[in-house]
């Protein structure tokens, strides 16, 4: 067949075929190249289901590797909602009824579990419907056994295991360690903004809420794993996509700078000292308000925190697996502030412990020298004062009118002469009035020691304290006085305020850690460190490689000048017998020869009780460093309303130093569960209590 | 031309080998086997078998090998049948055309008789032969082509209205019988084949216009009458409105199938998910994937590169058939090749097109790729005929 006509007709057929194939190619191009990625997304979304495998959190250990927070398996009762949905309404109701009854029976002391609660829980959108919904965490063992043995009565109910936080020493260092809890809505919103591709969260995850758990969340949190299932059109898993499986990786182990043994001793010292203070009868009756305090021990050579105690305290175990409303209200009671770490999250008037800073300011401003001697008659008349005589005379509150005679700088620190510092405070202000100094000359010097600003410790919610300045006062006065004239009158800084500031009273506030850190900068010869509670971070249960974290950091170098020796003599005298030192009675019998302790007492007035209109009992403070000339420890205690510094705080610091001084700390074993009875120890302790009036 | 070859060949020294006679004869059909065509068929066979296995093995071990085994058997039988058909001179087939056509009609009538033919999926269109199902409508397409070509070849391009009537009758009888089963897909293929055959046979352009008009009116008539089942109509309407919601259950099913098919192909992207690795294919999310929707497996697992290659291979096959039609020694050969070409083109376009949403869904297999004995063997018979026509273009 060769006719032209035939060729033409075949050509038409060929062109038709060609154009049809062309159409197929074009359509294929459109589907696979142009819209390929969107179809790809649809297919992934409908053909894959991802199950998140939570990873255990890292441990928290002390500097010597003693485990302070670990993980344990917890029984988790879950209900398979898919299986439940297949049951008849009647069977489902009866099952939930049985389950609620058994849960309530097995958890005495906790609120009863109701069917309504279970139903609410099962409909909670936070839970993935691919995995069973947890209805009871940390279930008792017998409930687990019951659910396993009577599995036929509890279809769709499983008792599984989950890792939760465990605290071998319960309350020990609770405020430092912090606790973990379920993600709150605000946590979730915040995490959504951050793109945490490395360690993604799901809404049912837990997160560090306070302390090291919160601050080091990114290290402690494990990297969740995943199992990706391919599911059929009805959503049933068909097979696991093993290539996409990711094994969960536990979080990093965080080693604290804390020494768990010293931490225990510090907590004992704090609580025992509070108990003993409560037994002291003051002009206000027994010091029943001595119920709170904070202690901190730091290493002045590097700023590491060796112990940090706060009372009242709590057991983070109670927060595992959910806490009852009643218990939570107790923890968050604003009058007790149980969750507050008083070592860093509360600021108190530092009282006489602040004389370190006043001295520094006086020396720097040239208003005192190491040889300055001041006559202390027990009171100070403010020069040029034009008010009523009583207002112009500042008594040394604790001396009951008696004077110390002529006091040198060293004696002023040893015996805590208020008059010495009243005069200094007044002199500084008077020099400003003469125009030789700015109005905040003293405050500027004080700031150099770290007061008035956060220390930068690696724990959340630290408070900066307050160093009052004339500008601050004027500002503050405006916020509380509506009348501009009154605001101006009350907001005017006068010499009396500089006098109060010089002895750490008035509006001056500092956290116990700030005070300890300032003394550390003295004890180590002039380095103000940024305190740290974490010493190293390692992979889970492995020695290395160490995660890079900042090492000790010197914030500022302090030049104490030639006065340092004189000051050191003064601080050493505080504990020495026969010097008239404010804490010499407390350290009677302590091996000062081998372990010389220098320090400073503080007795801070706390104002009037608004109910009784009587002065509240003073806050008791003591900060000590030892060995005095080559300090390795700075210990600070602050006990609210526990009386004079020598009455409560100084004995507690002695109790902290004793096991270090006699070398018994290394061999000491923390009792099981970290438990102790402060009443019993209070009865046994032979540490003498000092007296007020010597401060 | 043939004599020139013989003349040149004679100058070469004869070789004393058993096949020497064959080798020496330059006009021998076996010297002119279309190796390009055979190569393309073999490659498509391999891809087809692989895809049939991929879409039937199931998501998990133990994998189902039964479909693969049967498909390989069909391919072996098909290749043997192709070789057998090619070995027969197509002019002998032309001589037997009345018997072939008549036999086809008998098979088509027989299948409609309950007891002889079997019913499956609403279609009275199967002979149960042992464990296999023989589908006479597949053979009918070929019977139509051979019968039409044999008659049209005698008209030698001179087709008046009476002859046109005869040709339409030859094509119309098997089409009507197929429609009675009913088998819409095969009827459509047959219509397309008839149209192409009429074109190539030398029908005047104005007749083509008339037939096209009648066809359009006929389609409208068929759609509005009760000849088509509702599901068949819905398939066509689903195609027209792919994204609109519908309340008809089977229409929803079709829309779902189409959406799944498009998704499956689209998600393959450029390079595909890899053989046995497409989630849609493995999970069986595409209905009838190993038969009518086999192209979705190709699209998902082999991607644009693989799908385009497969289409190119099929296009090459079509091109070789078209070439055979041009080179054929007589009009019968030309018409048979043109018919087969039209049949392939339409089936490929309809099958691949429906999986991509540019053609309505009908049950038409993809030649050489879809699983199925009747269609595979029919395709091989077609290729055997084309080979026979092509290799005998000089003899």
Tab-separated table of N, CA and C in Angstrom, chain B residues 271-389:
chain	number	residue	atom	x	y	z
B	271	UNK	N	11.410	11.292	41.083
B	271	UNK	CA	12.142	10.030	41.065
B	271	UNK	C	11.329	8.856	41.607
B	272	UNK	N	10.159	9.143	42.208
B	272	UNK	CA	9.359	8.049	42.735
B	272	UNK	C	9.832	7.588	44.095
B	273	UNK	N	9.034	6.725	44.722
B	273	UNK	CA	9.340	6.239	46.064
B	273	UNK	C	10.227	5.009	46.023
B	274	UNK	N	10.449	4.482	44.855
B	274	UNK	CA	11.235	3.258	44.756
B	274	UNK	C	10.317	2.047	44.707
B	275	UNK	N	10.777	1.020	44.009
B	275	UNK	CA	9.967	-0.181	43.850
B	275	UNK	C	9.683	-0.809	45.217
B	276	UNK	N	8.446	-1.224	45.437
B	276	UNK	CA	7.936	-1.811	46.692
B	276	UNK	C	7.892	-0.794	47.816
B	277	UNK	N	8.101	0.467	47.532
B	277	UNK	CA	8.266	1.436	48.608
B	277	UNK	C	7.217	2.535	48.609
B	278	UNK	N	6.257	2.452	47.720
B	278	UNK	CA	5.222	3.482	47.711
B	278	UNK	C	4.160	3.139	48.732
B	279	UNK	N	3.916	4.027	49.695
B	279	UNK	CA	2.941	3.690	50.731
B	279	UNK	C	1.542	3.432	50.177
B	280	UNK	N	1.117	4.217	49.216
B	280	UNK	CA	-0.220	4.037	48.665
B	280	UNK	C	-0.351	2.676	47.990
B	281	UNK	N	0.669	2.287	47.250
B	281	UNK	CA	0.640	1.015	46.544
B	281	UNK	C	0.692	-0.144	47.527
B	282	UNK	N	1.615	-0.012	48.498
B	282	UNK	CA	1.791	-1.125	49.436
B	282	UNK	C	0.545	-1.316	50.278
B	283	UNK	N	-0.088	-0.202	50.643
B	283	UNK	CA	-1.237	-0.302	51.538
B	283	UNK	C	-2.506	-0.659	50.796
B	284	UNK	N	-2.426	-0.710	49.464
B	284	UNK	CA	-3.623	-1.044	48.705
B	284	UNK	C	-4.665	0.048	48.784
B	285	UNK	N	-4.226	1.307	48.802
B	285	UNK	CA	-5.183	2.406	48.885
B	285	UNK	C	-5.862	2.697	47.549
B	286	UNK	N	-5.323	2.127	46.463
B	286	UNK	CA	-5.935	2.359	45.156
B	286	UNK	C	-6.662	1.077	44.748
B	287	UNK	N	-7.977	1.172	44.540
B	287	UNK	CA	-8.711	-0.041	44.155
B	287	UNK	C	-8.302	-0.501	42.747
B	288	UNK	N	-8.372	-1.800	42.513
B	288	UNK	CA	-8.084	-2.379	41.190
B	288	UNK	C	-6.710	-1.940	40.684
B	289	UNK	N	-5.766	-1.821	41.626
B	289	UNK	CA	-4.502	-1.233	41.208
B	289	UNK	C	-3.707	-2.148	40.274
B	290	UNK	N	-3.831	-3.466	40.451
B	290	UNK	CA	-3.005	-4.340	39.622
B	290	UNK	C	-3.597	-4.511	38.221
B	291	UNK	N	-4.864	-4.114	38.063
B	291	UNK	CA	-5.451	-4.233	36.734
B	291	UNK	C	-5.596	-2.854	36.094
B	292	UNK	N	-6.792	-2.237	36.291
B	292	UNK	CA	-7.047	-0.992	35.572
B	292	UNK	C	-6.193	0.171	36.062
B	293	UNK	N	-5.829	0.157	37.358
B	293	UNK	CA	-5.107	1.308	37.894
B	293	UNK	C	-3.616	1.029	38.092
B	294	UNK	N	-3.075	0.142	37.265
B	294	UNK	CA	-1.665	-0.226	37.425
B	294	UNK	C	-0.739	0.976	37.239
B	295	UNK	N	-1.200	1.943	36.424
B	295	UNK	CA	-0.316	3.081	36.164
B	295	UNK	C	-0.048	3.899	37.434
B	296	UNK	N	-0.961	3.816	38.417
B	296	UNK	CA	-0.728	4.553	39.655
B	296	UNK	C	0.486	3.990	40.395
B	297	UNK	N	0.653	2.676	40.327
B	297	UNK	CA	1.823	2.068	40.975
B	297	UNK	C	3.104	2.529	40.291
B	298	UNK	N	3.040	2.592	38.966
B	298	UNK	CA	4.208	3.075	38.220
B	298	UNK	C	4.515	4.505	38.633
B	299	UNK	N	3.456	5.332	38.674
B	299	UNK	CA	3.643	6.737	39.009
B	299	UNK	C	4.232	6.925	40.391
B	300	UNK	N	3.720	6.165	41.366
B	300	UNK	CA	4.180	6.362	42.735
B	300	UNK	C	5.592	5.830	42.951
B	301	UNK	N	5.841	4.638	42.443
B	301	UNK	CA	7.101	4.001	42.794
B	301	UNK	C	8.243	4.365	41.855
B	302	UNK	N	7.918	4.644	40.594
B	302	UNK	CA	8.988	4.968	39.646
B	302	UNK	C	9.059	6.458	39.324
B	303	UNK	N	8.037	7.222	39.786
B	303	UNK	CA	8.090	8.665	39.614
B	303	UNK	C	7.930	9.105	38.170
B	304	UNK	N	8.181	10.385	37.966
B	304	UNK	CA	8.026	10.933	36.618
B	304	UNK	C	9.009	10.270	35.655
B	305	UNK	N	10.206	10.026	36.157
B	305	UNK	CA	11.222	9.424	35.282
B	305	UNK	C	10.733	8.069	34.771
B	306	UNK	N	10.272	7.216	35.697
B	306	UNK	CA	9.823	5.873	35.305
B	306	UNK	C	8.543	5.907	34.488
B	307	UNK	N	7.577	6.754	34.907
B	307	UNK	CA	6.298	6.788	34.192
B	307	UNK	C	6.498	7.314	32.785
B	308	UNK	N	7.309	8.367	32.668
B	308	UNK	CA	7.548	8.927	31.345
B	308	UNK	C	8.279	7.916	30.466
B	309	UNK	N	9.195	7.163	31.083
B	309	UNK	CA	9.893	6.118	30.326
B	309	UNK	C	8.910	5.067	29.829
B	310	UNK	N	8.000	4.650	30.723
B	310	UNK	CA	7.008	3.649	30.316
B	310	UNK	C	6.143	4.186	29.181
B	311	UNK	N	5.691	5.445	29.332
B	311	UNK	CA	4.878	6.026	28.266
B	311	UNK	C	5.677	6.102	26.967
B	312	UNK	N	6.956	6.440	27.084
B	312	UNK	CA	7.799	6.540	25.888
B	312	UNK	C	7.948	5.166	25.231
B	313	UNK	N	8.095	4.134	26.050
B	313	UNK	CA	8.196	2.774	25.499
B	313	UNK	C	6.906	2.399	24.782
B	314	UNK	N	5.773	2.726	25.417
B	314	UNK	CA	4.488	2.417	24.785
B	314	UNK	C	4.327	3.219	23.506
B	315	UNK	N	4.778	4.462	23.536
B	315	UNK	CA	4.699	5.298	22.335
B	315	UNK	C	5.575	4.722	21.230
B	316	UNK	N	6.719	4.191	21.630
B	316	UNK	CA	7.599	3.573	20.638
B	316	UNK	C	6.930	2.356	19.996
B	317	UNK	N	6.260	1.559	20.836
B	317	UNK	CA	5.521	0.407	20.301
B	317	UNK	C	4.502	0.891	19.273
B	318	UNK	N	3.757	1.945	19.673
B	318	UNK	CA	2.739	2.496	18.773
B	318	UNK	C	3.396	2.991	17.485
B	319	UNK	N	4.539	3.653	17.655
B	319	UNK	CA	5.251	4.156	16.457
B	319	UNK	C	5.663	3.000	15.548
B	320	UNK	N	6.153	1.901	16.123
B	320	UNK	CA	6.573	0.766	15.291
B	320	UNK	C	5.370	0.159	14.568
B	321	UNK	N	4.214	0.141	15.258
B	321	UNK	CA	3.009	-0.392	14.619
B	321	UNK	C	2.607	0.535	13.469
B	322	UNK	N	2.666	1.825	13.751
B	322	UNK	CA	2.326	2.817	12.710
B	322	UNK	C	3.261	2.665	11.515
B	323	UNK	N	4.549	2.444	11.812
B	323	UNK	CA	5.548	2.266	10.765
B	323	UNK	C	5.243	1.001	9.946
B	324	UNK	N	4.854	-0.063	10.683
B	324	UNK	CA	4.497	-1.313	9.997
B	324	UNK	C	3.304	-1.085	9.072
B	325	UNK	N	2.356	-0.231	9.531
B	325	UNK	CA	1.192	0.074	8.695
B	325	UNK	C	1.627	0.759	7.402
B	326	UNK	N	2.593	1.636	7.519
B	326	UNK	CA	3.076	2.350	6.330
B	326	UNK	C	3.851	1.434	5.397
B	327	UNK	N	4.639	0.519	6.011
B	327	UNK	CA	5.506	-0.325	5.196
B	327	UNK	C	4.798	-1.553	4.654
B	328	UNK	N	3.584	-1.793	5.163
B	328	UNK	CA	2.921	-3.060	4.816
B	328	UNK	C	2.780	-3.224	3.297
B	329	UNK	N	2.857	-4.472	2.901
B	329	UNK	CA	2.888	-4.788	1.484
B	329	UNK	C	1.532	-4.610	0.826
B	330	UNK	N	0.457	-4.780	1.601
B	330	UNK	CA	-0.873	-4.662	1.002
B	330	UNK	C	-1.814	-3.908	1.940
B	331	UNK	N	-2.971	-3.616	1.418
B	331	UNK	CA	-3.929	-2.805	2.172
B	331	UNK	C	-4.427	-3.522	3.414
B	332	UNK	N	-4.577	-4.839	3.327
B	332	UNK	CA	-5.027	-5.604	4.495
B	332	UNK	C	-4.054	-5.396	5.640
B	333	UNK	N	-2.742	-5.532	5.311
B	333	UNK	CA	-1.711	-5.334	6.343
B	333	UNK	C	-1.780	-3.933	6.923
B	334	UNK	N	-1.909	-2.952	6.051
B	334	UNK	CA	-1.988	-1.563	6.522
B	334	UNK	C	-3.167	-1.380	7.464
B	335	UNK	N	-4.310	-1.911	7.062
B	335	UNK	CA	-5.511	-1.713	7.875
B	335	UNK	C	-5.430	-2.424	9.222
B	336	UNK	N	-4.883	-3.676	9.187
B	336	UNK	CA	-4.760	-4.407	10.452
B	336	UNK	C	-3.834	-3.628	11.402
B	337	UNK	N	-2.691	-3.171	10.877
B	337	UNK	CA	-1.759	-2.420	11.718
B	337	UNK	C	-2.401	-1.136	12.225
B	338	UNK	N	-3.126	-0.438	11.314
B	338	UNK	CA	-3.765	0.812	11.741
B	338	UNK	C	-4.795	0.537	12.823
B	339	UNK	N	-5.544	-0.549	12.664
B	339	UNK	CA	-6.548	-0.902	13.685
B	339	UNK	C	-5.906	-1.202	15.023
B	340	UNK	N	-4.833	-1.999	14.938
B	340	UNK	CA	-4.136	-2.356	16.180
B	340	UNK	C	-3.552	-1.105	16.824
B	341	UNK	N	-2.991	-0.248	15.997
B	341	UNK	CA	-2.427	0.993	16.519
B	341	UNK	C	-3.505	1.819	17.215
B	342	UNK	N	-4.665	1.962	16.530
B	342	UNK	CA	-5.751	2.739	17.125
B	342	UNK	C	-6.196	2.124	18.442
B	343	UNK	N	-6.256	0.788	18.453
B	343	UNK	CA	-6.674	0.094	19.663
B	343	UNK	C	-5.696	0.378	20.807
B	344	UNK	N	-4.403	0.274	20.520
B	344	UNK	CA	-3.379	0.528	21.550
B	344	UNK	C	-3.429	1.970	22.033
B	345	UNK	N	-3.446	2.872	21.044
B	345	UNK	CA	-3.434	4.293	21.421
B	345	UNK	C	-4.631	4.596	22.305
B	346	UNK	N	-5.808	4.127	21.879
B	346	UNK	CA	-6.996	4.456	22.654
B	346	UNK	C	-6.931	3.832	24.056
B	347	UNK	N	-6.507	2.585	24.100
B	347	UNK	CA	-6.449	1.911	25.410
B	347	UNK	C	-5.447	2.603	26.339
B	348	UNK	N	-4.273	2.927	25.768
B	348	UNK	CA	-3.263	3.583	26.599
B	348	UNK	C	-3.769	4.935	27.070
B	349	UNK	N	-4.346	5.690	26.116
B	349	UNK	CA	-4.803	7.031	26.473
B	349	UNK	C	-5.937	6.973	27.485
B	350	UNK	N	-6.871	6.077	27.231
B	350	UNK	CA	-8.007	5.970	28.145
B	350	UNK	C	-7.554	5.474	29.517
B	351	UNK	N	-6.697	4.452	29.526
B	351	UNK	CA	-6.292	3.870	30.808
B	351	UNK	C	-5.448	4.841	31.616
B	352	UNK	N	-4.368	5.336	31.015
B	352	UNK	CA	-3.490	6.255	31.732
B	352	UNK	C	-4.234	7.553	32.024
B	353	UNK	N	-5.025	7.982	31.029
B	353	UNK	CA	-5.766	9.222	31.213
B	353	UNK	C	-6.738	9.148	32.376
B	354	UNK	N	-7.413	8.016	32.552
B	354	UNK	CA	-8.402	7.952	33.639
B	354	UNK	C	-7.703	7.958	35.002
B	355	UNK	N	-6.498	7.364	35.093
B	355	UNK	CA	-5.822	7.392	36.386
B	355	UNK	C	-5.341	8.791	36.731
B	356	UNK	N	-5.211	9.633	35.698
B	356	UNK	CA	-4.752	10.991	35.958
B	356	UNK	C	-5.884	11.998	35.884
B	357	UNK	N	-7.120	11.495	35.702
B	357	UNK	CA	-8.268	12.383	35.745
B	357	UNK	C	-8.528	13.165	34.482
B	358	UNK	N	-7.970	12.716	33.329
B	358	UNK	CA	-8.311	13.432	32.100
B	358	UNK	C	-9.218	12.600	31.207
B	359	UNK	N	-9.588	11.405	31.679
B	359	UNK	CA	-10.569	10.587	30.959
B	359	UNK	C	-11.485	9.964	32.005
B	360	UNK	N	-12.729	9.664	31.618
B	360	UNK	CA	-13.628	9.030	32.591
B	360	UNK	C	-13.151	7.616	32.932
B	361	UNK	N	-13.557	7.164	34.106
B	361	UNK	CA	-13.124	5.837	34.550
B	361	UNK	C	-13.928	4.759	33.828
B	362	UNK	N	-13.234	3.929	33.073
B	362	UNK	CA	-13.869	2.754	32.456
B	362	UNK	C	-12.915	1.589	32.638
B	363	UNK	N	-13.426	0.406	32.564
B	363	UNK	CA	-12.575	-0.750	32.841
B	363	UNK	C	-11.760	-1.178	31.637
B	364	UNK	N	-10.750	-0.387	31.311
B	364	UNK	CA	-9.887	-0.754	30.176
B	364	UNK	C	-8.475	-0.971	30.696
B	365	UNK	N	-7.892	-2.145	30.404
B	365	UNK	CA	-6.551	-2.416	30.912
B	365	UNK	C	-5.478	-1.701	30.095
B	366	UNK	N	-4.304	-1.529	30.737
B	366	UNK	CA	-3.152	-0.947	30.054
B	366	UNK	C	-2.390	-2.095	29.397
B	367	UNK	N	-2.247	-2.074	28.061
B	367	UNK	CA	-1.653	-3.224	27.368
B	367	UNK	C	-0.268	-3.563	27.918
B	368	UNK	N	-0.043	-4.823	28.128
B	368	UNK	CA	1.236	-5.389	28.584
B	368	UNK	C	1.595	-5.055	30.032
B	369	UNK	N	0.869	-4.129	30.661
B	369	UNK	CA	1.234	-3.721	32.015
B	369	UNK	C	0.205	-4.234	33.018
B	370	UNK	N	-1.083	-4.042	32.712
B	370	UNK	CA	-2.123	-4.498	33.622
B	370	UNK	C	-2.083	-6.010	33.768
B	371	UNK	N	-2.477	-6.465	34.979
B	371	UNK	CA	-2.592	-7.898	35.192
B	371	UNK	C	-3.835	-8.389	34.487
B	372	UNK	N	-3.744	-9.556	33.861
B	372	UNK	CA	-4.932	-10.126	33.224
B	372	UNK	C	-4.551	-10.949	32.001
B	373	UNK	N	-5.031	-12.184	31.931
B	373	UNK	CA	-4.649	-13.099	30.875
B	373	UNK	C	-5.194	-12.692	29.518
B	374	UNK	N	-6.510	-12.440	29.442
B	374	UNK	CA	-7.136	-12.179	28.151
B	374	UNK	C	-6.524	-10.965	27.479
B	375	UNK	N	-6.407	-9.870	28.237
B	375	UNK	CA	-5.902	-8.648	27.618
B	375	UNK	C	-4.435	-8.799	27.235
B	376	UNK	N	-3.642	-9.457	28.104
B	376	UNK	CA	-2.223	-9.636	27.805
B	376	UNK	C	-2.053	-10.474	26.546
B	377	UNK	N	-2.779	-11.573	26.494
B	377	UNK	CA	-2.597	-12.470	25.345
B	377	UNK	C	-3.136	-11.818	24.075
B	378	UNK	N	-4.249	-11.076	24.190
B	378	UNK	CA	-4.741	-10.342	23.026
B	378	UNK	C	-3.689	-9.369	22.511
B	379	UNK	N	-3.055	-8.661	23.452
B	379	UNK	CA	-2.022	-7.707	23.050
B	379	UNK	C	-0.887	-8.418	22.327
B	380	UNK	N	-0.499	-9.601	22.836
B	380	UNK	CA	0.572	-10.347	22.185
B	380	UNK	C	0.152	-10.826	20.799
B	381	UNK	N	-1.108	-11.270	20.658
B	381	UNK	CA	-1.596	-11.692	19.346
B	381	UNK	C	-1.496	-10.516	18.367
B	382	UNK	N	-1.895	-9.329	18.858
B	382	UNK	CA	-1.817	-8.128	18.027
B	382	UNK	C	-0.390	-7.898	17.559
B	383	UNK	N	0.561	-8.000	18.530
B	383	UNK	CA	1.956	-7.756	18.183
B	383	UNK	C	2.470	-8.820	17.213
B	384	UNK	N	1.981	-10.057	17.397
B	384	UNK	CA	2.347	-11.128	16.466
B	384	UNK	C	1.913	-10.781	15.059
B	385	UNK	N	0.684	-10.262	14.933
B	385	UNK	CA	0.166	-9.867	13.625
B	385	UNK	C	1.012	-8.753	13.017
B	386	UNK	N	1.330	-7.743	13.859
B	386	UNK	CA	2.117	-6.611	13.370
B	386	UNK	C	3.481	-7.107	12.892
B	387	UNK	N	4.109	-7.999	13.735
B	387	UNK	CA	5.411	-8.543	13.351
B	387	UNK	C	5.307	-9.276	12.019
B	388	UNK	N	4.241	-10.078	11.889
B	388	UNK	CA	4.055	-10.879	10.675
B	388	UNK	C	3.934	-9.971	9.450
B	389	UNK	N	3.167	-8.875	9.617
B	389	UNK	CA	2.956	-7.952	8.498
B	389	UNK	C	4.250	-7.232	8.162
